């Protein structure tokens, strides 16, 4: 099967009679079936997707197809789809079937996207390697012994492995951008409040945002246009109108780009990643863009602040999973207290329990002000300093990750090393700004890594336009 990199390519071949949509869906299903070792999909909606393909094909040929007609897309297993299972890759939600669809799911379907299945992820989106799933780790499409990144590793690997055209993930501290970097595709975390979180199983409510993985900027723009915007079911979503992102992709301007000195000079940065990042910045400077180093002295506080706040929110959000209302209940439990204790002990994985305990500690009497309250002030400083830089610059640039994909098990027993995987990606969610990872680099062994751009709140139009320019200039170099 031909490997498509954009919806426009799919539509052209369908309308020219080179392929029918059912054949495309079947090709993706065959690719999924051929790589069970990667453990990317927890469930495949095969017959349903094939039936949808027949219907959407007829609409397309009649000129009545929706804005995403022809797009085959996968959902991370923390995004609800009515009548389908959703588990956040946790045993605590084993067998649970969603009673409603997430707003993003409804909007995809309304525009004739075809949902092919739900993808594996780190349990409750807590992880940077996709090794924390109750259903086993996900393998990297290039080498199954490597991790694809996390927590949205399954969604990233599905797109990189040609098992769907696009996918949705969620980003709390880098869970879209980090796996996008390691898998060599595009991944974007929009501004907090740009996309409704209704129907997204919460990890940390003041951080979580849904976003797409794709191969092309055109598909990023098309998906964001569909899934963004006001929603009566989410009081935190912005009421701002959704721009025409697709029309903005062709805009070419000279921008002011600030690269964060502390990131480029970080001793943990892989030399090949550093060299490629500097090459891109130098090329942009030579083309007339203003490229300057900026200082962000709060870099060392990003990861600690992120983990204090997100674990606190997780402790609260995950209290509802108790073995009483739905999902897993320990079969040997007796009485209310014992049911709660045994069900949560056996239903949650080690990393989720670690974060619940950390969060409960920082919220506890005597420690609330010292940890949670103090860290909220640190977050305010991070937000203010970041947005101040973005009044002087259009974009902040960093590598997305310090390195390429690492081996399974390599960091599994070292939580601190794993948490530091997020060092360049947590700034955007702490500040509430959009960030995108672009697949602009490969190391000497052919493993990909990303280049990250961040911009001010609700400036996705500008971010996508410049990203499209970078993809044109650097993606094949």
PDB file of C-alpha atoms in Angstrom, residues 176-189 217 255-260 263-264 269 272-285 287 289-292 394-404 424-425 434-443 447-455 463 466-475 477:
ATOM      1  CA  UNK A 176       2.425  14.690  22.351  1.00  0.00           C
ATOM      2  CA  UNK A 177       5.611  16.547  21.502  1.00  0.00           C
ATOM      3  CA  UNK A 178       8.084  14.114  23.105  1.00  0.00           C
ATOM      4  CA  UNK A 179       6.822  10.966  21.270  1.00  0.00           C
ATOM      5  CA  UNK A 180       6.465  13.012  18.078  1.00  0.00           C
ATOM      6  CA  UNK A 181      10.156  13.855  18.406  1.00  0.00           C
ATOM      7  CA  UNK A 182      11.231  10.273  19.040  1.00  0.00           C
ATOM      8  CA  UNK A 183       9.031   8.884  16.230  1.00  0.00           C
ATOM      9  CA  UNK A 184       9.875  11.511  13.599  1.00  0.00           C
ATOM     10  CA  UNK A 185       6.447  13.073  13.013  1.00  0.00           C
ATOM     11  CA  UNK A 186       4.629  16.343  13.795  1.00  0.00           C
ATOM     12  CA  UNK A 187       2.945  16.757  17.165  1.00  0.00           C
ATOM     13  CA  UNK A 188       1.313  19.880  18.569  1.00  0.00           C
ATOM     14  CA  UNK A 189       0.045  20.930  21.981  1.00  0.00           C
ATOM     15  CA  UNK A 217       1.192  20.724   8.411  1.00  0.00           C
ATOM     16  CA  UNK A 255      10.288  36.500  12.473  1.00  0.00           C
ATOM     17  CA  UNK A 256      12.142  37.101  15.718  1.00  0.00           C
ATOM     18  CA  UNK A 257      13.227  33.767  17.202  1.00  0.00           C
ATOM     19  CA  UNK A 258      14.712  33.431  20.649  1.00  0.00           C
ATOM     20  CA  UNK A 259      16.486  30.189  21.401  1.00  0.00           C
ATOM     21  CA  UNK A 260      16.803  29.331  25.077  1.00  0.00           C
ATOM     22  CA  UNK A 263      18.588  24.355  26.664  1.00  0.00           C
ATOM     23  CA  UNK A 264      21.230  24.501  23.946  1.00  0.00           C
ATOM     24  CA  UNK A 269      21.898  17.392  25.377  1.00  0.00           C
ATOM     25  CA  UNK A 272      24.093  15.469  17.386  1.00  0.00           C
ATOM     26  CA  UNK A 273      20.810  17.022  18.541  1.00  0.00           C
ATOM     27  CA  UNK A 274      22.703  20.178  19.564  1.00  0.00           C
ATOM     28  CA  UNK A 275      24.563  20.385  16.255  1.00  0.00           C
ATOM     29  CA  UNK A 276      21.412  20.010  14.175  1.00  0.00           C
ATOM     30  CA  UNK A 277      19.529  22.577  16.271  1.00  0.00           C
ATOM     31  CA  UNK A 278      22.343  25.098  15.801  1.00  0.00           C
ATOM     32  CA  UNK A 279      22.401  24.367  12.044  1.00  0.00           C
ATOM     33  CA  UNK A 280      18.686  25.174  11.780  1.00  0.00           C
ATOM     34  CA  UNK A 281      19.046  28.371  13.795  1.00  0.00           C
ATOM     35  CA  UNK A 282      22.041  29.493  11.721  1.00  0.00           C
ATOM     36  CA  UNK A 283      20.148  28.821   8.487  1.00  0.00           C
ATOM     37  CA  UNK A 284      17.189  30.876   9.707  1.00  0.00           C
ATOM     38  CA  UNK A 285      19.513  33.733  10.660  1.00  0.00           C
ATOM     39  CA  UNK A 287      17.673  33.856   5.602  1.00  0.00           C
ATOM     40  CA  UNK A 289      15.131  36.034  10.488  1.00  0.00           C
ATOM     41  CA  UNK A 290      16.301  37.554  13.767  1.00  0.00           C
ATOM     42  CA  UNK A 291      17.754  34.728  15.843  1.00  0.00           C
ATOM     43  CA  UNK A 292      19.086  35.516  19.299  1.00  0.00           C
ATOM     44  CA  UNK A 394       7.597  35.626  17.950  1.00  0.00           C
ATOM     45  CA  UNK A 395       8.861  32.186  18.922  1.00  0.00           C
ATOM     46  CA  UNK A 396      10.977  30.415  21.491  1.00  0.00           C
ATOM     47  CA  UNK A 397      13.033  27.562  20.051  1.00  0.00           C
ATOM     48  CA  UNK A 398      14.550  24.512  21.743  1.00  0.00           C
ATOM     49  CA  UNK A 399      15.245  20.905  20.901  1.00  0.00           C
ATOM     50  CA  UNK A 400      12.109  18.907  21.723  1.00  0.00           C
ATOM     51  CA  UNK A 401      14.061  16.201  23.522  1.00  0.00           C
ATOM     52  CA  UNK A 402      17.599  15.861  24.782  1.00  0.00           C
ATOM     53  CA  UNK A 403      18.173  12.649  22.857  1.00  0.00           C
ATOM     54  CA  UNK A 404      16.707  10.101  20.451  1.00  0.00           C
ATOM     55  CA  UNK A 424      12.253  20.947  27.369  1.00  0.00           C
ATOM     56  CA  UNK A 425       8.532  20.241  26.979  1.00  0.00           C
ATOM     57  CA  UNK A 434       1.176  26.294  22.385  1.00  0.00           C
ATOM     58  CA  UNK A 435       4.173  24.197  21.407  1.00  0.00           C
ATOM     59  CA  UNK A 436       4.949  22.068  18.373  1.00  0.00           C
ATOM     60  CA  UNK A 437       7.580  19.436  17.609  1.00  0.00           C
ATOM     61  CA  UNK A 438       8.800  19.248  14.014  1.00  0.00           C
ATOM     62  CA  UNK A 439      10.748  16.235  12.648  1.00  0.00           C
ATOM     63  CA  UNK A 440      13.775  18.171  11.442  1.00  0.00           C
ATOM     64  CA  UNK A 441      16.643  15.946  12.536  1.00  0.00           C
ATOM     65  CA  UNK A 442      18.097  12.434  12.506  1.00  0.00           C
ATOM     66  CA  UNK A 443      21.188  11.123  14.218  1.00  0.00           C
ATOM     67  CA  UNK A 447      16.872   7.822  14.571  1.00  0.00           C
ATOM     68  CA  UNK A 448      14.712  10.967  14.461  1.00  0.00           C
ATOM     69  CA  UNK A 449      14.484  13.865  16.854  1.00  0.00           C
ATOM     70  CA  UNK A 450      12.445  17.055  16.895  1.00  0.00           C
ATOM     71  CA  UNK A 451      12.847  20.815  16.839  1.00  0.00           C
ATOM     72  CA  UNK A 452      10.426  22.606  19.165  1.00  0.00           C
ATOM     73  CA  UNK A 453       8.786  25.983  18.681  1.00  0.00           C
ATOM     74  CA  UNK A 454       6.626  27.764  21.266  1.00  0.00           C
ATOM     75  CA  UNK A 455       4.578  30.929  20.754  1.00  0.00           C
ATOM     76  CA  UNK A 463       3.020  28.976  14.770  1.00  0.00           C
ATOM     77  CA  UNK A 466       6.256  29.249  10.394  1.00  0.00           C
ATOM     78  CA  UNK A 467       6.272  25.510  11.070  1.00  0.00           C
ATOM     79  CA  UNK A 468       5.115  24.892   7.496  1.00  0.00           C
ATOM     80  CA  UNK A 469       8.022  27.003   6.256  1.00  0.00           C
ATOM     81  CA  UNK A 470      10.486  25.012   8.368  1.00  0.00           C
ATOM     82  CA  UNK A 471       9.088  21.714   7.133  1.00  0.00           C
ATOM     83  CA  UNK A 472       9.558  22.869   3.531  1.00  0.00           C
ATOM     84  CA  UNK A 473      13.125  23.981   4.136  1.00  0.00           C
ATOM     85  CA  UNK A 474      14.513  21.340   6.459  1.00  0.00           C
ATOM     86  CA  UNK A 475      12.479  18.144   6.595  1.00  0.00           C
ATOM     87  CA  UNK A 477      17.787  17.784   4.695  1.00  0.00           C
TER      88      UNK A 477
END
